[in-house]
Coordinates of N, CA and C in Angstrom, one line a residue:
Chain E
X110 N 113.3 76.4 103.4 CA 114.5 77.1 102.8 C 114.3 77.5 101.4
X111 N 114.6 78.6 100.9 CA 114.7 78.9 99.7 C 115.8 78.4 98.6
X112 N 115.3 78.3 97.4 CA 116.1 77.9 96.6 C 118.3 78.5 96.5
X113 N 117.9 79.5 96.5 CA 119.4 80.1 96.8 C 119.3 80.5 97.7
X114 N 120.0 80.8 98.6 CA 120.8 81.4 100.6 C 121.7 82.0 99.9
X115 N 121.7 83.6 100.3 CA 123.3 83.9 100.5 C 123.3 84.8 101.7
X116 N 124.0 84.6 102.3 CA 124.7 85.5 103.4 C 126.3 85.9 103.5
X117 N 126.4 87.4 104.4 CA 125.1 88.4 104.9 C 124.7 88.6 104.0
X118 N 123.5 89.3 104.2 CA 122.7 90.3 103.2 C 123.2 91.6 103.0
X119 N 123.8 92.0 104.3 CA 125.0 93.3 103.6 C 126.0 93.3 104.8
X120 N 126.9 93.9 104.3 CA 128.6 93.9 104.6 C 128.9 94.7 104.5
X121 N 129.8 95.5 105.7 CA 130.3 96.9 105.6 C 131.6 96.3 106.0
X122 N 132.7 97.3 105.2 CA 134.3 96.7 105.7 C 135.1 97.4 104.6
X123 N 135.9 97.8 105.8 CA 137.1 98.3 105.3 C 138.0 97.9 104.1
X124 N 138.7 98.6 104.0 CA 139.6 98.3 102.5 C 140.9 97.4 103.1
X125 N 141.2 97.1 104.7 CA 142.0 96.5 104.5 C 141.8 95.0 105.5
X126 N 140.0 95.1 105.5 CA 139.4 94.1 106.2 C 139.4 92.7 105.0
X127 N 139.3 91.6 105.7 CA 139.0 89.9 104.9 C 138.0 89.8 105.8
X128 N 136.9 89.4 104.6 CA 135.6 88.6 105.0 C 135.4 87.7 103.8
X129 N 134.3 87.1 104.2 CA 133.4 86.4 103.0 C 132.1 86.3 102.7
X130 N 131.7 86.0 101.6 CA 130.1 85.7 101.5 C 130.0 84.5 100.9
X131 N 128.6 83.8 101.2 CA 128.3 82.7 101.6 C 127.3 82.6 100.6
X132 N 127.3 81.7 99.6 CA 125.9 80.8 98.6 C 125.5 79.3 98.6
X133 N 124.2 79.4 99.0 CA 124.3 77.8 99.4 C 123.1 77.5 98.5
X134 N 122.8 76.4 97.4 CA 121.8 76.2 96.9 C 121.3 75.0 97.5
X135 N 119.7 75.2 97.5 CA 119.0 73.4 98.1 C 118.5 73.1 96.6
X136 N 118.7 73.2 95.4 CA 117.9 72.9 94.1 C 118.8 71.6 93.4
X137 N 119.7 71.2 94.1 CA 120.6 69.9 93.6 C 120.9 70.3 92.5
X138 N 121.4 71.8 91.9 CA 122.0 71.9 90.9 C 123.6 71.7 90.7
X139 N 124.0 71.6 89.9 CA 125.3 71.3 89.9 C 126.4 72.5 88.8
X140 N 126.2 73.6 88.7 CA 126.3 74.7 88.7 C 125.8 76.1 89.2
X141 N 127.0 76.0 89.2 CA 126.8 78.1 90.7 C 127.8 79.1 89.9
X142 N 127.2 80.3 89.8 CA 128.1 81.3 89.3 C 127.7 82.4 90.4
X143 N 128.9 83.6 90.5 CA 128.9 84.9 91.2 C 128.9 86.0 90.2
X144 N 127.9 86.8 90.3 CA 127.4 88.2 89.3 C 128.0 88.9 90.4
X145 N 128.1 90.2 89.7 CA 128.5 91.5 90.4 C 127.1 92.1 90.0
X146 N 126.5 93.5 90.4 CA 125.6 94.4 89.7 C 125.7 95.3 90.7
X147 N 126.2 96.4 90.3 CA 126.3 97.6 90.0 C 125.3 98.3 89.7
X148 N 125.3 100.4 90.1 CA 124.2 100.7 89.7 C 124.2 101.2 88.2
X149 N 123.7 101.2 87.6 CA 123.4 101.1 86.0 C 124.3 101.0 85.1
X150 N 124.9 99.9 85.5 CA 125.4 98.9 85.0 C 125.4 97.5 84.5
X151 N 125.2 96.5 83.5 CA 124.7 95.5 83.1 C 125.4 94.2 84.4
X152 N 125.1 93.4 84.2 CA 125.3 92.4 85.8 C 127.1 92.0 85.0
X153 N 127.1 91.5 85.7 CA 128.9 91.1 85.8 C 129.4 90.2 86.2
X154 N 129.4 89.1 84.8 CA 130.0 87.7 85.3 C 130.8 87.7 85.9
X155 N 131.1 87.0 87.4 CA 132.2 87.5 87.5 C 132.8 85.8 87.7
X156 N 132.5 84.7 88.1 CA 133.0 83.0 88.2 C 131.9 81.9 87.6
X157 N 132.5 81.1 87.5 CA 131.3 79.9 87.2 C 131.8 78.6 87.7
X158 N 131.4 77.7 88.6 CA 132.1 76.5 88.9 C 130.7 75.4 88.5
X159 N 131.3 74.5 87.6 CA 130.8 73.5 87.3 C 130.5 72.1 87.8
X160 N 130.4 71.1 88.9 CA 130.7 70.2 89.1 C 131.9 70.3 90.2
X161 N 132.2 71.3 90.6 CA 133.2 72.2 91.6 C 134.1 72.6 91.3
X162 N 134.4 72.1 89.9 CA 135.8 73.2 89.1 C 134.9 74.4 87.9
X163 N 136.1 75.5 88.7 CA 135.9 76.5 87.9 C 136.4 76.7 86.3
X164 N 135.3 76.8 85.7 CA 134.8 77.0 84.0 C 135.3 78.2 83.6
X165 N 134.4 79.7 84.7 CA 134.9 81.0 84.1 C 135.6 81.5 85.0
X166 N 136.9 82.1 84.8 CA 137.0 83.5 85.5 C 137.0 84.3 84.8
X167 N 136.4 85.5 84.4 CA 136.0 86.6 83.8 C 136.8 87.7 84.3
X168 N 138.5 87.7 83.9 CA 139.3 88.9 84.5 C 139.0 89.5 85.7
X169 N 138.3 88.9 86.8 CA 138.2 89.6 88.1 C 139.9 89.5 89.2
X170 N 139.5 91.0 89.2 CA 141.0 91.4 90.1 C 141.2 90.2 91.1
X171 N 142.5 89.7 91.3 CA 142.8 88.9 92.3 C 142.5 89.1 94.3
X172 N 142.1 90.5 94.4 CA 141.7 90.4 95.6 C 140.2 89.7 95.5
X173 N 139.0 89.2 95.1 CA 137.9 88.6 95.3 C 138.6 87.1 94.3
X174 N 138.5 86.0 95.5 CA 138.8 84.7 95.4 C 137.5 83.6 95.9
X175 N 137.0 82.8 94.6 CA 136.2 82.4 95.0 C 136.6 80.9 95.3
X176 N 135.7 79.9 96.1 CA 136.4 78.6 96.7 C 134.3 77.9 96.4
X177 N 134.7 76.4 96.0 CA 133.0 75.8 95.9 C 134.1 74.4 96.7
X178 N 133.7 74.3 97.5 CA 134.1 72.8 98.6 C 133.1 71.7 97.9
X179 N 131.8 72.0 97.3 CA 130.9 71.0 96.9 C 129.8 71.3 96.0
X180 N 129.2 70.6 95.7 CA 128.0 71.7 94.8 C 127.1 72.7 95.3
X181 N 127.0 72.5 96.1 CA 125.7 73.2 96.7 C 126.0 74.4 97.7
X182 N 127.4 74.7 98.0 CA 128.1 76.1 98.7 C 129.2 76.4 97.5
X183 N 128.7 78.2 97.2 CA 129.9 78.9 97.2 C 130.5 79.6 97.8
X184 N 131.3 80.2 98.2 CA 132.0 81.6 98.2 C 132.8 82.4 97.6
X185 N 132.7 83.4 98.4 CA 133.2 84.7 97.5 C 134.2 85.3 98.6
X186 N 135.2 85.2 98.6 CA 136.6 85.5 99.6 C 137.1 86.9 99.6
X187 N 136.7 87.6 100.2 CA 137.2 89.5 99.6 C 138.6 90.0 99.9
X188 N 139.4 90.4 100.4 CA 140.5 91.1 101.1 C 141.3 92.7 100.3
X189 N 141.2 93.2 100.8 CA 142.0 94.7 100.4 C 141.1 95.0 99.5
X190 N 139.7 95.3 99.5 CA 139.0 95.8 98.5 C 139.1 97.1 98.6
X191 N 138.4 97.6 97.3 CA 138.4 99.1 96.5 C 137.3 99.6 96.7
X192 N 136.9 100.6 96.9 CA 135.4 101.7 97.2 C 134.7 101.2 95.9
X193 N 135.3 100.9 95.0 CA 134.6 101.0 93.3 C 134.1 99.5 94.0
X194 N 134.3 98.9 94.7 CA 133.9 97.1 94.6 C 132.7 97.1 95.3
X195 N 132.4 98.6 95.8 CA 130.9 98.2 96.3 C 129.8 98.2 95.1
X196 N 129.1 97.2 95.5 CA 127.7 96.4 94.9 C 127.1 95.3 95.8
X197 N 126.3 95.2 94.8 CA 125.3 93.6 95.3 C 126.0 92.8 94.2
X198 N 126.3 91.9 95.2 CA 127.0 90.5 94.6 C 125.8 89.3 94.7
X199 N 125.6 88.8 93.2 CA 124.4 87.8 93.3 C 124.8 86.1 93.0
X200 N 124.4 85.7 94.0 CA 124.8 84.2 93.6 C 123.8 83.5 92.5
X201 N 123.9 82.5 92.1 CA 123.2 81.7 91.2 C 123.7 80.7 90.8
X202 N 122.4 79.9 90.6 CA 123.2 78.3 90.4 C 122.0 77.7 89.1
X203 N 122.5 76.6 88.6 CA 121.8 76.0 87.3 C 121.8 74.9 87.1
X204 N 121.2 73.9 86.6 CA 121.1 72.5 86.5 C 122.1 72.0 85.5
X205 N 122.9 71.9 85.3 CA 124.1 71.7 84.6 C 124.1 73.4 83.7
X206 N 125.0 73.5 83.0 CA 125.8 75.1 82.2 C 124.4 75.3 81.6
X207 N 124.6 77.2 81.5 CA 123.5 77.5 81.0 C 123.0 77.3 80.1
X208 N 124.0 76.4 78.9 CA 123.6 75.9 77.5 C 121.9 75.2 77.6
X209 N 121.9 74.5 78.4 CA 120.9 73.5 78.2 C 119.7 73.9 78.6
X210 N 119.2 74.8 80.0 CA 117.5 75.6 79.6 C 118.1 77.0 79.8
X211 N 119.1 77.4 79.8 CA 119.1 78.5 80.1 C 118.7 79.2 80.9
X212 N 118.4 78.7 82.1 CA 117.6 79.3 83.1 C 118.6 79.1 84.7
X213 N 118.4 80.4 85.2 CA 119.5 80.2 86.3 C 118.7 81.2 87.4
X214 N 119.0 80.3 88.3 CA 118.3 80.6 90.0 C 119.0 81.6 90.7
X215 N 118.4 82.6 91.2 CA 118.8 83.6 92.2 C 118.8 83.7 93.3
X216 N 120.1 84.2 94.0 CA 119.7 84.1 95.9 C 119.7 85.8 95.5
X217 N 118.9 86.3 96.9 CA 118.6 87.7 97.3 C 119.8 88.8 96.9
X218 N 121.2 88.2 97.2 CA 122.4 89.2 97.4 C 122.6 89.2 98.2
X219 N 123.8 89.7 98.5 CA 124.8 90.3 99.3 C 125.2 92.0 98.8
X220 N 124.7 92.7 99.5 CA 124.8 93.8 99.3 C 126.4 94.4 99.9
X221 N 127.4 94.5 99.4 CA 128.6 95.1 99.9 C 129.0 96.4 100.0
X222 N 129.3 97.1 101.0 CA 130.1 98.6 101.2 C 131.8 98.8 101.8
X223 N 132.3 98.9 100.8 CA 133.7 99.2 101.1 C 134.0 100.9 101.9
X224 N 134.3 101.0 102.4 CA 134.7 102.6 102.8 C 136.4 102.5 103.1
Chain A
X1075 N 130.8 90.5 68.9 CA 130.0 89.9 69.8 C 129.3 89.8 70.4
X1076 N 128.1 89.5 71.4 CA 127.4 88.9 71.8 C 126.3 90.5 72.3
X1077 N 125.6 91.0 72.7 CA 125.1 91.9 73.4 C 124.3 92.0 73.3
X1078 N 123.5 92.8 74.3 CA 122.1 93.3 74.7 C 121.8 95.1 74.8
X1079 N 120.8 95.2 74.3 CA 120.5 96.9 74.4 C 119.0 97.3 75.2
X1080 N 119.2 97.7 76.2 CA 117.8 98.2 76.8 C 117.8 99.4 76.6
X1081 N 117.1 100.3 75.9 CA 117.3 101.6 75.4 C 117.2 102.7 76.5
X1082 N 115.7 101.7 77.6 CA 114.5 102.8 78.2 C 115.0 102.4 79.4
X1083 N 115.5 103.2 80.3 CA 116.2 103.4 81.9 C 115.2 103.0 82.5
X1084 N 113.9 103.7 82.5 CA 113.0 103.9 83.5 C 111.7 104.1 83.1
X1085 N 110.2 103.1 83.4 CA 109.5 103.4 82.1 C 108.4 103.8 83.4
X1086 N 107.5 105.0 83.3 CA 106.4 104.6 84.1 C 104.5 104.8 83.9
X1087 N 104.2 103.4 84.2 CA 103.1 103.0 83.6 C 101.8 103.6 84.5
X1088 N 100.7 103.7 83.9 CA 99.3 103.4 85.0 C 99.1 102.1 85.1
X1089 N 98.3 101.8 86.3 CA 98.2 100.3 86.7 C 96.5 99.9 85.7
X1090 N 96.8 98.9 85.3 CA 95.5 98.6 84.4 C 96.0 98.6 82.8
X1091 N 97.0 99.5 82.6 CA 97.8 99.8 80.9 C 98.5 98.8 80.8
X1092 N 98.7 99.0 79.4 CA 99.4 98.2 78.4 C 101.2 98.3 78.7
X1093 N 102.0 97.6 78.5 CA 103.4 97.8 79.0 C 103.9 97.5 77.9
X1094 N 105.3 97.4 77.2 CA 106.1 97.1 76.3 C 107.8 97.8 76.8
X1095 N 108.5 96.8 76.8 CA 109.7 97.2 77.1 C 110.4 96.7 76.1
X1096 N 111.4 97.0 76.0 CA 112.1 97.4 74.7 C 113.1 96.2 74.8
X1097 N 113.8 95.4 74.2 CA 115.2 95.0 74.2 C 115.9 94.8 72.8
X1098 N 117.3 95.0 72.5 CA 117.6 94.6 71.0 C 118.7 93.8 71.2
X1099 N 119.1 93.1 70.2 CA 120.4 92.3 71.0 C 121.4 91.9 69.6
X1100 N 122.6 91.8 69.8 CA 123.6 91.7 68.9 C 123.8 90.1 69.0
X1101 N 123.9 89.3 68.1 CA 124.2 88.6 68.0 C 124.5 87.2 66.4
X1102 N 125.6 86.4 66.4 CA 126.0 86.0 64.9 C 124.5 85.1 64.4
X1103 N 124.5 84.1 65.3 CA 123.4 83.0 64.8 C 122.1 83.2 65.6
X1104 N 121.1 82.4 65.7 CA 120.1 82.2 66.4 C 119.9 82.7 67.5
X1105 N 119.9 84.0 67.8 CA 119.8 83.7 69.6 C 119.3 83.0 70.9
X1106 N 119.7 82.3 71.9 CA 118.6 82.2 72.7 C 118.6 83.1 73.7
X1107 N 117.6 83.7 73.8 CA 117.1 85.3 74.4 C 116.2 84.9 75.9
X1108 N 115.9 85.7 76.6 CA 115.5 85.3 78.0 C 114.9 86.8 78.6
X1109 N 113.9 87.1 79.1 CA 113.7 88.0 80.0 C 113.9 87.6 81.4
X1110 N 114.5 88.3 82.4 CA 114.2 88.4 83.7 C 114.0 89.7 84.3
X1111 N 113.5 89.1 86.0 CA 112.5 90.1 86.3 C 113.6 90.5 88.3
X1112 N 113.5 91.4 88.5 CA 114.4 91.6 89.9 C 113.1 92.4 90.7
X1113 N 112.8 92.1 91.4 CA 111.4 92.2 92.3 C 112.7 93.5 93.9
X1114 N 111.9 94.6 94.1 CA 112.8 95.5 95.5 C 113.7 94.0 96.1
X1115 N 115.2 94.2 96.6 CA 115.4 93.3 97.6 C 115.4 91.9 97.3
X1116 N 115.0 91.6 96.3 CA 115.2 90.5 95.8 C 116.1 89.8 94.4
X1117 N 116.6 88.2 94.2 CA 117.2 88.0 93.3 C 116.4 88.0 91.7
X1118 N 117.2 87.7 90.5 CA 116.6 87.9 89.2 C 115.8 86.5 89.1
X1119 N 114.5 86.8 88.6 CA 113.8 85.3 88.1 C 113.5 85.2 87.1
X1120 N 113.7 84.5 86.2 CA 113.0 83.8 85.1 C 111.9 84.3 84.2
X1121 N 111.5 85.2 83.5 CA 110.1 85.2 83.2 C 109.7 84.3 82.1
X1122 N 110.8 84.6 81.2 CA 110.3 84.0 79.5 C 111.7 84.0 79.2
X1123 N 111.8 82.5 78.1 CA 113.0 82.5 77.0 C 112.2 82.2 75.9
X1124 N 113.3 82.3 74.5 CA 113.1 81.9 73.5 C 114.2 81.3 73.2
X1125 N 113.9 79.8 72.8 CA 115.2 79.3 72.0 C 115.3 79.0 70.3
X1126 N 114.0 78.4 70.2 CA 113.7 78.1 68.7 C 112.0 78.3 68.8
X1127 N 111.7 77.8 67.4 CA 110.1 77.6 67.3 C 109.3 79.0 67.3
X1128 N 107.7 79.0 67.6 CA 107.4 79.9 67.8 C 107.8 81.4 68.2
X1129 N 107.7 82.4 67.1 CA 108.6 83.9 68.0 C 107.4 84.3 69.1
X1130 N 106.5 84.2 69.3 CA 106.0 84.9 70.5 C 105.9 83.6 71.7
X1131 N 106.5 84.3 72.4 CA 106.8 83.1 73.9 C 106.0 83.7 74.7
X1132 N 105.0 83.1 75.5 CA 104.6 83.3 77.1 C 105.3 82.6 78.1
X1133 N 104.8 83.9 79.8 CA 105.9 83.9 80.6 C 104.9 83.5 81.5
X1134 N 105.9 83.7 83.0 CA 104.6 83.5 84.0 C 104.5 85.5 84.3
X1135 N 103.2 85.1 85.0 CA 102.4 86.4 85.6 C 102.3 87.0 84.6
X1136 N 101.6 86.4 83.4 CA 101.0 87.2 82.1 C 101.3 87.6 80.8
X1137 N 103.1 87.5 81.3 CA 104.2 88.5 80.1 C 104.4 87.5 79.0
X1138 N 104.4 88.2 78.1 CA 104.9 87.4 76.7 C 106.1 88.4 76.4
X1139 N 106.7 87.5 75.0 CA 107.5 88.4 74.3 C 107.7 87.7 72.9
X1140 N 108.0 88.9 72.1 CA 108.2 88.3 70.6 C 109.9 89.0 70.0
X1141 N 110.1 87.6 69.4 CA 111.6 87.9 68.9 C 110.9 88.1 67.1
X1142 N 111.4 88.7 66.9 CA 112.0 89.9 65.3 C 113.2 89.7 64.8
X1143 N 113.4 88.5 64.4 CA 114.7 88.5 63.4 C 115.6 89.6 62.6
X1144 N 114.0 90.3 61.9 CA 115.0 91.8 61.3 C 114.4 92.5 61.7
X1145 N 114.2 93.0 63.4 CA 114.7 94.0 64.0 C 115.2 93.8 64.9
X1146 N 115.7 92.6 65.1 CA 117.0 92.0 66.3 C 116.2 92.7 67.6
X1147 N 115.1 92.2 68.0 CA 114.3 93.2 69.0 C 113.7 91.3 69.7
X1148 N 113.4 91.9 70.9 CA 112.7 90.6 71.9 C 112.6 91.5 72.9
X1149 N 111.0 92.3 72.1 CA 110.5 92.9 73.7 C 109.3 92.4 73.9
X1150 N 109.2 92.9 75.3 CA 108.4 91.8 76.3 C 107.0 93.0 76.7
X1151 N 106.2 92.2 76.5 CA 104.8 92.9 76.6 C 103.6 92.5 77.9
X1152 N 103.2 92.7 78.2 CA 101.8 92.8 79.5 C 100.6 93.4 78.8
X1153 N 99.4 93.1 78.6 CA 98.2 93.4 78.5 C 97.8 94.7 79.7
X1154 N 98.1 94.2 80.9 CA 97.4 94.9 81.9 C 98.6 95.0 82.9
X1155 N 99.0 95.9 83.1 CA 99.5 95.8 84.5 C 99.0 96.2 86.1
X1156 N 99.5 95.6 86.9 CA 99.5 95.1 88.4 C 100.6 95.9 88.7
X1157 N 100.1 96.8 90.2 CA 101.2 97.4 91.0 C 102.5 96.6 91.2
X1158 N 101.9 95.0 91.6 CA 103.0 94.5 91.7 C 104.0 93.9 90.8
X1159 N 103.7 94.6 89.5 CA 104.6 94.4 88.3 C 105.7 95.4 88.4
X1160 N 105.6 96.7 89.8 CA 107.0 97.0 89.5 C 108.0 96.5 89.9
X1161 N 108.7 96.5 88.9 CA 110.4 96.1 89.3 C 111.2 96.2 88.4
X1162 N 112.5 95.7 88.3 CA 113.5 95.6 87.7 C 113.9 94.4 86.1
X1163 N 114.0 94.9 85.5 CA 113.5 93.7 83.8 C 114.9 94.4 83.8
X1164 N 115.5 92.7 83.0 CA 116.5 92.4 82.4 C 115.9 91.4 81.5
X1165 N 116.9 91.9 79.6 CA 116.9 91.4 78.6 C 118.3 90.5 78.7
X1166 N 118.5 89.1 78.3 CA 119.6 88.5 78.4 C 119.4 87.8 76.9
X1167 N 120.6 87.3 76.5 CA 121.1 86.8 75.8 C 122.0 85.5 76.1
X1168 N 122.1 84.1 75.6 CA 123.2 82.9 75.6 C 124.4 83.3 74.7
X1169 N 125.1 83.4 75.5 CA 126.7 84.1 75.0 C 127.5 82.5 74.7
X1170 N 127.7 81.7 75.8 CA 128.3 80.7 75.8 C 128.2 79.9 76.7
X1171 N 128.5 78.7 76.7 CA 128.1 77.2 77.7 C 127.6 77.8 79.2
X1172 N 128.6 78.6 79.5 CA 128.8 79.1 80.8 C 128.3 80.5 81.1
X1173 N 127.9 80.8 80.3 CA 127.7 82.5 79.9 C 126.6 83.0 79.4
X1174 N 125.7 84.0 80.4 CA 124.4 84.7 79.9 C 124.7 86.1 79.8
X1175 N 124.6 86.7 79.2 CA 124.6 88.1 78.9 C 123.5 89.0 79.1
X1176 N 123.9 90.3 80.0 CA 122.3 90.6 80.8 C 122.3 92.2 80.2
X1177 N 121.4 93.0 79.8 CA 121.2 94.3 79.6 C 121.8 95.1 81.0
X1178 N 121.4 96.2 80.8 CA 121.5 96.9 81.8 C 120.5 97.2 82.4
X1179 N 119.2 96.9 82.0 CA 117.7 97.3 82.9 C 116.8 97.9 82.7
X1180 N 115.5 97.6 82.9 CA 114.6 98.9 82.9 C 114.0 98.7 84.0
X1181 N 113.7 99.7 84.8 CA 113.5 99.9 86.1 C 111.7 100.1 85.7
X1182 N 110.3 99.5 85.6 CA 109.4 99.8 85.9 C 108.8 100.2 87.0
X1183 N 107.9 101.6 87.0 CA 106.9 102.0 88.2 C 105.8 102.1 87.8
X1184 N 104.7 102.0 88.6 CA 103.5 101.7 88.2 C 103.1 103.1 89.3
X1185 N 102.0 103.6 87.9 CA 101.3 104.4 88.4 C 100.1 104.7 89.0
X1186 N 99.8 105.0 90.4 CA 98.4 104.3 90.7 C 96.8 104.6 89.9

């Protein structure tokens, strides 16, 4: 297994479909955050859960709801999304907050298409 | 507050040359600065930070970089590049506990 899992790898769905995406780390870290990225556009914090409470939310619209049951799974909850919300959504997780190496692990993405 | 400046969209190299990519970054105190690397289809890794001490940092797969106090610059250099050095470079920045701050990119291609 790889250090970050996320699935799917891409997602097609409607604007008035509910799915989810799925991040699971095996690195026993005890922080996970959800990036957006967009095309040329800088990445986009979009949550941070620490120890399984959430630290950041970074003004993201109330349709993407994220849920961490434990350390080592997140998700990313969608419903009534917007054409503009397509991207690759990147998970990542860290050995406690970035403060301390600053170094944070990447799963592949989840590539999303709203139509 | 806090930011990152990648100037160069899209840089493209011959394979065997010299590389240098650009990054500048806004910030009050000390920064700790970070390159990462996004490979086709894949997530962002790690190459190089700087947090204190020495300004020229090495990375893995060759890359260094050197931070410039007064030219608020931490760009990242290669001696020689490898086909398989294209990809996607992000300049980041430590914003807060919880918080890294990422440029927008430079997309490298390598020319054969």
């Amino acid at each position: 297994e790889t250090g970050v899992t996320q699935t799917p790898r891409h997602l097609v769905m409607g604007m008035t479909n509910k799915k989810s995406l799925k991040c699971e780390q095996h690195l026993g870290h005890n922080a996970m955050y959800w990036y957006k990225q967009s095309a040329k556009k800088p990445l986009e914090l979009m949550f941070v859960y620490s120890l399984e409470e959430r630290v950041e939310n970074n003004s993201v619209p109330s349709r993407f709801s994220p849920e961490c049951p434990n350390s080592s799974h997140l998700f990313l909850h969608l419903h009534t999304l917007q054409p503009e919300d397509s991207a690759l959504y990147l998970c990542a997780s860290s050995q406690g907050l970035t403060s301390r190496t600053g170094e944070l692990f990447f799963g592949e993405g989840s590539r999303l298409t709203v139509l | 507050a806090q930011s990152v400046t990648q100037p160069d969209i899209h840089i493209t190299v011959s394979e065997g040359a010299s590389l240098e990519l650009r990054c500048n970054y806004s910030y009050g105190a000390t920064p700790y600065l970070f390159w990462y690397v996004q490979s086709p289809g894949q997530g962002l890794q790690l190459l190089l930070k700087y947090f204190s001490g020495d300004t020229l940092v090495q990375g893995i797969k060759g890359f260094e970089a050197e931070f410039k106090r007064s030219q608020s610059s931490f760009n990242l250099r290669k001696p020689s590049v490898h086909w398989s050095d294209a990809a996607e470079y992000f300049c980041a920045v430590y914003s807060s506990a919880s918080k890294i701050i990422f440029g927008s990119g430079t997309r490298l291609s390598i020319r054969p």
